[in-house]
mmCIF file of C-alpha atoms in Angstrom:
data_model
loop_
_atom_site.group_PDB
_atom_site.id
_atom_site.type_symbol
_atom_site.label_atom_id
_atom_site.label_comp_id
_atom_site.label_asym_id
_atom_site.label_seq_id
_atom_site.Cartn_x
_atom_site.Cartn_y
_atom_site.Cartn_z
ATOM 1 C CA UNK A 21 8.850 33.230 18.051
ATOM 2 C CA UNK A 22 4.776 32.915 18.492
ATOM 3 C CA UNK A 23 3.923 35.291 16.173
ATOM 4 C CA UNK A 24 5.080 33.115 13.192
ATOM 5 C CA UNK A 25 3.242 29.927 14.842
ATOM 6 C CA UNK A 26 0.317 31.979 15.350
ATOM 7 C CA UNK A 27 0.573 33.340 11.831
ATOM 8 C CA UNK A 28 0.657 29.765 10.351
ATOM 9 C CA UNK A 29 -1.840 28.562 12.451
ATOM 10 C CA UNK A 30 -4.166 31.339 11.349
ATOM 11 C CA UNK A 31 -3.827 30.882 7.580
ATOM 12 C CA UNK A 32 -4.309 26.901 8.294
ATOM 13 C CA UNK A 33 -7.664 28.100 9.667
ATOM 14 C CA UNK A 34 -8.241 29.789 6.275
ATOM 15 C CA UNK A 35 -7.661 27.229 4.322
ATOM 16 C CA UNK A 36 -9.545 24.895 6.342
ATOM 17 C CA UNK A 37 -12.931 27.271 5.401
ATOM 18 C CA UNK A 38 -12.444 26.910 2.112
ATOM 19 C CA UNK A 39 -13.225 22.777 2.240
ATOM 20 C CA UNK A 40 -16.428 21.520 1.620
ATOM 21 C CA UNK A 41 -16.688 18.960 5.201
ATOM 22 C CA UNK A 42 -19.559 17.045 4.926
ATOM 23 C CA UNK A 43 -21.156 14.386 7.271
ATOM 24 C CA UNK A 44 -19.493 11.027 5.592
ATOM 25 C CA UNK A 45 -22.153 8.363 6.135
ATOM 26 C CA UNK A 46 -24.419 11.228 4.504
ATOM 27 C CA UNK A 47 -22.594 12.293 2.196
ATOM 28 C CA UNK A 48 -21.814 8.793 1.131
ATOM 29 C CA UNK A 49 -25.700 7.109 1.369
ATOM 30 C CA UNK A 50 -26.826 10.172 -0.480
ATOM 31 C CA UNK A 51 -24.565 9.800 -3.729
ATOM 32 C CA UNK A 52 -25.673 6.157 -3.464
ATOM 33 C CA UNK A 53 -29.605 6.820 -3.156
ATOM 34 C CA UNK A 54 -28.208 8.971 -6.605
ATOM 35 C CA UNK A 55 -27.060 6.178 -8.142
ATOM 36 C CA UNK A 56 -23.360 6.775 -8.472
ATOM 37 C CA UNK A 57 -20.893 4.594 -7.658
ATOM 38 C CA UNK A 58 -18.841 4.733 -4.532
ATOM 39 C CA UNK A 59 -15.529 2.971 -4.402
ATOM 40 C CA UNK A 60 -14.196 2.370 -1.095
ATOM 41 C CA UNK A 61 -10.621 0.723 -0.390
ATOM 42 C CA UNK A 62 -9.497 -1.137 2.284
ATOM 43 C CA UNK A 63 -5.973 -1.558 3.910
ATOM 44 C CA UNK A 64 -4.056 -4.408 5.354
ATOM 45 C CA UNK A 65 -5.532 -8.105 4.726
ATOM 46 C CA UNK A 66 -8.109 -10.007 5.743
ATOM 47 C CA UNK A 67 -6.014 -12.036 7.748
ATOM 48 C CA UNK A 68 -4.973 -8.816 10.403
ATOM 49 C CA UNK A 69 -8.350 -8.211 10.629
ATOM 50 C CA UNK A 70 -9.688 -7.959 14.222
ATOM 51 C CA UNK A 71 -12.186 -10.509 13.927
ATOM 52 C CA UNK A 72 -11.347 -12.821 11.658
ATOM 53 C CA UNK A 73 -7.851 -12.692 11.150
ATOM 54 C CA UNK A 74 -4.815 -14.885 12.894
ATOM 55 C CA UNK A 75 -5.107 -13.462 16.404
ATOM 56 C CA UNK A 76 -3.662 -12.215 18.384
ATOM 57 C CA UNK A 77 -0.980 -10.861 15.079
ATOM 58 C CA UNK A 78 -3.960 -8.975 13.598
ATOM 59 C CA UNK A 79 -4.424 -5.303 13.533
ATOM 60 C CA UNK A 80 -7.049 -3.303 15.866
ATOM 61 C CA UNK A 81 -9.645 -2.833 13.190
ATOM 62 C CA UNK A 82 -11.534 -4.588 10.564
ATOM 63 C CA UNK A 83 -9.605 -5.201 7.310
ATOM 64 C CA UNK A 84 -12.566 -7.508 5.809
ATOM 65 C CA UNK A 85 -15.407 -5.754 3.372
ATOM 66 C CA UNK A 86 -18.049 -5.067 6.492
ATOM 67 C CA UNK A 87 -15.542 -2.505 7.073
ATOM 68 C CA UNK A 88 -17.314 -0.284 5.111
ATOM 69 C CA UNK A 89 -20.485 -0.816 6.980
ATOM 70 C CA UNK A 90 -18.898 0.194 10.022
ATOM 71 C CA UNK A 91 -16.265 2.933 8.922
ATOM 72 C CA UNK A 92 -18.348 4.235 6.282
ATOM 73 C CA UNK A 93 -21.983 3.950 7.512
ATOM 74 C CA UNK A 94 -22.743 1.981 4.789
ATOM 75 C CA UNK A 95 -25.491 -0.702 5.270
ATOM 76 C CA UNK A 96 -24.963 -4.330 4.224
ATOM 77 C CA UNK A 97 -27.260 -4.590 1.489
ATOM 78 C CA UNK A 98 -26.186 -1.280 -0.625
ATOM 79 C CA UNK A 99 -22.883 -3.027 -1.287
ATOM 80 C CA UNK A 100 -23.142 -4.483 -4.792
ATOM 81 C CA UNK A 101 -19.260 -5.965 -5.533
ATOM 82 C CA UNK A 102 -16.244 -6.630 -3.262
ATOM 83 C CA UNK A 103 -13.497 -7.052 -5.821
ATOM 84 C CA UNK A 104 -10.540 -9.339 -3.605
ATOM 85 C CA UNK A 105 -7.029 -8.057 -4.459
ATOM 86 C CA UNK A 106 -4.299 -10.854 -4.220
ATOM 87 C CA UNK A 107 -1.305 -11.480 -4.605
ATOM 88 C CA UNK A 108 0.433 -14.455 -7.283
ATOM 89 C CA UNK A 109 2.341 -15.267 -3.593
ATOM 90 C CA UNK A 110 1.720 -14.819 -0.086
ATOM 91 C CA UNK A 111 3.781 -12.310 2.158
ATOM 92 C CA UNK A 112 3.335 -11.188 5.624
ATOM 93 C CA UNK A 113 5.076 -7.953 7.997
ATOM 94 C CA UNK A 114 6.006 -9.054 11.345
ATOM 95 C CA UNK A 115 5.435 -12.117 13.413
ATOM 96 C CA UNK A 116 2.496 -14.340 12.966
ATOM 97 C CA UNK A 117 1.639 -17.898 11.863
ATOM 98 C CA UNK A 118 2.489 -18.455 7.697
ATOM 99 C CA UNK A 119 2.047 -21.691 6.480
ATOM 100 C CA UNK A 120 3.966 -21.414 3.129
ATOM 101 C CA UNK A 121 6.551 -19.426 3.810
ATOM 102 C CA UNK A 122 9.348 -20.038 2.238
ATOM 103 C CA UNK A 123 12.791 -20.107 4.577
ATOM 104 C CA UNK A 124 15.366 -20.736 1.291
ATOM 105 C CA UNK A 125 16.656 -18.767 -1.773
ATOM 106 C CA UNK A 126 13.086 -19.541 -3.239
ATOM 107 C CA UNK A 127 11.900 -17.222 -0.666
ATOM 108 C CA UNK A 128 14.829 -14.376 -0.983
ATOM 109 C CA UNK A 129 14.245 -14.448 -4.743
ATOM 110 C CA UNK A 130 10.273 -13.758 -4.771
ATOM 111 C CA UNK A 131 11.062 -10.920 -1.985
ATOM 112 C CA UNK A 132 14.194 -10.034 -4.119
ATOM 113 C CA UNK A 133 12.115 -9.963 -7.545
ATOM 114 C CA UNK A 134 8.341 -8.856 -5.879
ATOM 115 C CA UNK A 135 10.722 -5.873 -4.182
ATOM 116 C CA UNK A 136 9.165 -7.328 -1.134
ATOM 117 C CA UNK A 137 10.704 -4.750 1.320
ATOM 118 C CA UNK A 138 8.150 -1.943 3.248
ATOM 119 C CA UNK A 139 7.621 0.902 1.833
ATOM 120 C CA UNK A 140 9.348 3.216 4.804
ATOM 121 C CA UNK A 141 11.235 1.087 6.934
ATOM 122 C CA UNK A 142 13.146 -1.333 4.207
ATOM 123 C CA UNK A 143 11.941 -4.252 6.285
ATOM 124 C CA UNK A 144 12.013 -7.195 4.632
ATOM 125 C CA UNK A 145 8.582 -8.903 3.867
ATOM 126 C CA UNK A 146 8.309 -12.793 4.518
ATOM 127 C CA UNK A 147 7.377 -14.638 1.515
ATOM 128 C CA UNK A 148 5.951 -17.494 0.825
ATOM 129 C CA UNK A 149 3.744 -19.199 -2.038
ATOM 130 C CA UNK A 150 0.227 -18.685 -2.659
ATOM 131 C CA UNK A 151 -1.874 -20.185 0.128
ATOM 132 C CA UNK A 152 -5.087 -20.984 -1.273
ATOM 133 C CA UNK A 153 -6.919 -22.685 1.174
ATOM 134 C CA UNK A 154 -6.553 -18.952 3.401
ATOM 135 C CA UNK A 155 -7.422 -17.243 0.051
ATOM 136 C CA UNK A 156 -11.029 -19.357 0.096
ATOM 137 C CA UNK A 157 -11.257 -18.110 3.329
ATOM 138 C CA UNK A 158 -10.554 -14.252 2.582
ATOM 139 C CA UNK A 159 -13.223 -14.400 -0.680
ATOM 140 C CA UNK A 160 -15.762 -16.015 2.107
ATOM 141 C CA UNK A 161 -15.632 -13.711 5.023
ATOM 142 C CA UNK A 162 -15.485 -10.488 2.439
ATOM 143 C CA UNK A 163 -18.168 -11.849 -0.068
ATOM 144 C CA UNK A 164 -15.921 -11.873 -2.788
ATOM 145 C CA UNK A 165 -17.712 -10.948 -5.968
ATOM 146 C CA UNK A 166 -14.375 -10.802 -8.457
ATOM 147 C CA UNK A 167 -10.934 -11.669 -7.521
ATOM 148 C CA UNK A 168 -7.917 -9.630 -8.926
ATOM 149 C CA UNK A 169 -4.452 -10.754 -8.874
ATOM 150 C CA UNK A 170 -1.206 -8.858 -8.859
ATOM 151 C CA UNK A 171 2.399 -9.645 -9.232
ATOM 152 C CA UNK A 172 1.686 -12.708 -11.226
ATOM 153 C CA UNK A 173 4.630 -11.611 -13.713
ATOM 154 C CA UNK A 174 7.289 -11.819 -10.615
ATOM 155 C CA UNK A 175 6.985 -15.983 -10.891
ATOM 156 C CA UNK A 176 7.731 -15.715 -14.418
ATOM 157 C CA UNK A 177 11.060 -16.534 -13.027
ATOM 158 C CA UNK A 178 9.932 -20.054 -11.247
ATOM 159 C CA UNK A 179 10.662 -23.050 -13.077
ATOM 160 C CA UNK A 180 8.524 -24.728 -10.582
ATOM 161 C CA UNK A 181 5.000 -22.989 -9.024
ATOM 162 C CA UNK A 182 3.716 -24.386 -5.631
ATOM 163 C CA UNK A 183 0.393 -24.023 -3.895
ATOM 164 C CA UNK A 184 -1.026 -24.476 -0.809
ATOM 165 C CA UNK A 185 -4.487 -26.413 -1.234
ATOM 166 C CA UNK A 186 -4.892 -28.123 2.218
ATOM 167 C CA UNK A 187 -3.908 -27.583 5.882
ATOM 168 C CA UNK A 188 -2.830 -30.681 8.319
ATOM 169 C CA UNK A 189 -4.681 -29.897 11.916
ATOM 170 C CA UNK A 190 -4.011 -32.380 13.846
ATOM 171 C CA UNK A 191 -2.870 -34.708 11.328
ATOM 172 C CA UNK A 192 -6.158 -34.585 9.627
ATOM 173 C CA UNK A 193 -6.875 -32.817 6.310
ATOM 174 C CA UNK A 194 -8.224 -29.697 6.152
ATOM 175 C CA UNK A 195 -9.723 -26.902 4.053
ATOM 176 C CA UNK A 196 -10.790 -24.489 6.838
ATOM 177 C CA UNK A 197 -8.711 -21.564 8.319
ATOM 178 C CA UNK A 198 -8.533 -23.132 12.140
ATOM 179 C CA UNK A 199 -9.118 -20.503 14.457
ATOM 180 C CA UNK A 200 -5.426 -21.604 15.951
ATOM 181 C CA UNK A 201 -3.233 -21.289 13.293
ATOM 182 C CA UNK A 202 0.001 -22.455 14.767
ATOM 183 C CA UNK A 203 -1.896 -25.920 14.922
ATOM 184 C CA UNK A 204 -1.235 -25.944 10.820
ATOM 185 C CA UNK A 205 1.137 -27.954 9.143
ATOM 186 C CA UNK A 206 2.228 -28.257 5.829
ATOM 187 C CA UNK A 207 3.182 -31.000 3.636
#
């Protein structure tokens, strides 16, 4: 029946006139020229981003901070803090290079504990433990001004803690991120 589409598609129309749309970058640079405070949150990690993450297993955007440049309109020099939100441990969705992840019950028992499983398919996340040499990385592409850390109460149940704090490329120390990260090994 088309009346009842065209019914609902009419009183979306409504609705829609009642919103206040505005012109984002605007909108945005204005309340900042006013001196409020504009929070703006990205998804995914740094490491999915387009640019800088482990291609080709990165996402089609940019995940780091300049992300607000671009998909906000937001010039470089109006952003103040980029607060970096990490994890106690590493995970990762999908296929992709992971240095510390964990193949054993260590592994099952952070995902089991962290609830490590997405949010709409169930998947189960790969974990791993905290790779900080990647974490460096992430606060240095993003300009990390404060670093936040969640889930730090989920290896309250580790006897034992590990941490990644150098890569092997080629058999040679590391500290840097190599742009191929399958050429990583860890010791």
């Amino acid at each position: 029946d088309i009346s009842a589409w065209e019914e609902e598609f009419f009183e979306a129309l409504e609705f829609l006139r009642t919103l206040n749309i505005v012109n984002g970058e605007y909108f945005i640079n204005e309340q900042i020229a006013k001196g409020k405070k504009v929070l703006a949150e990205g998804a995914q990690g740094t490491m999915l981003d387009i640019d800088f993450g482990t291609f080709p297993f990165v996402t089609s955007s940019n995940t780091i901070s300049a992300g607000v440049c671009t998909g906000l309109g937001v010039a470089p020099q109006k952003i103040k803090e980029v607060l970096g939100v990490t994890k106690a441990y590493c995970t990762r969705v999908g296929s992709g290079p992971f240095p510390t992840e964990l193949f054993d019950a260590t592994g099952e028992e952070l995902r089991k504990i962290g609830n490590e499983f997405g949010a709409t398919t169930g998947r189960p996340r790969r974990c791993g433990w905290i790779d900080l040499v990647a974490l460096k990385y992430t606060c240095m592409v993003n300009g990390v001004t404060q670093v936040v850390m969640t889930k730090a109460d989920v290896l309250d149940a580790f006897s034992e803690l590990q941490a990644c704090t150098e890569y092997l490329v080629n058999g040679q120390p590391s500290a840097y991120v190599p742009y191929q990260m399958s050429r990583v090994t860890i010791e």
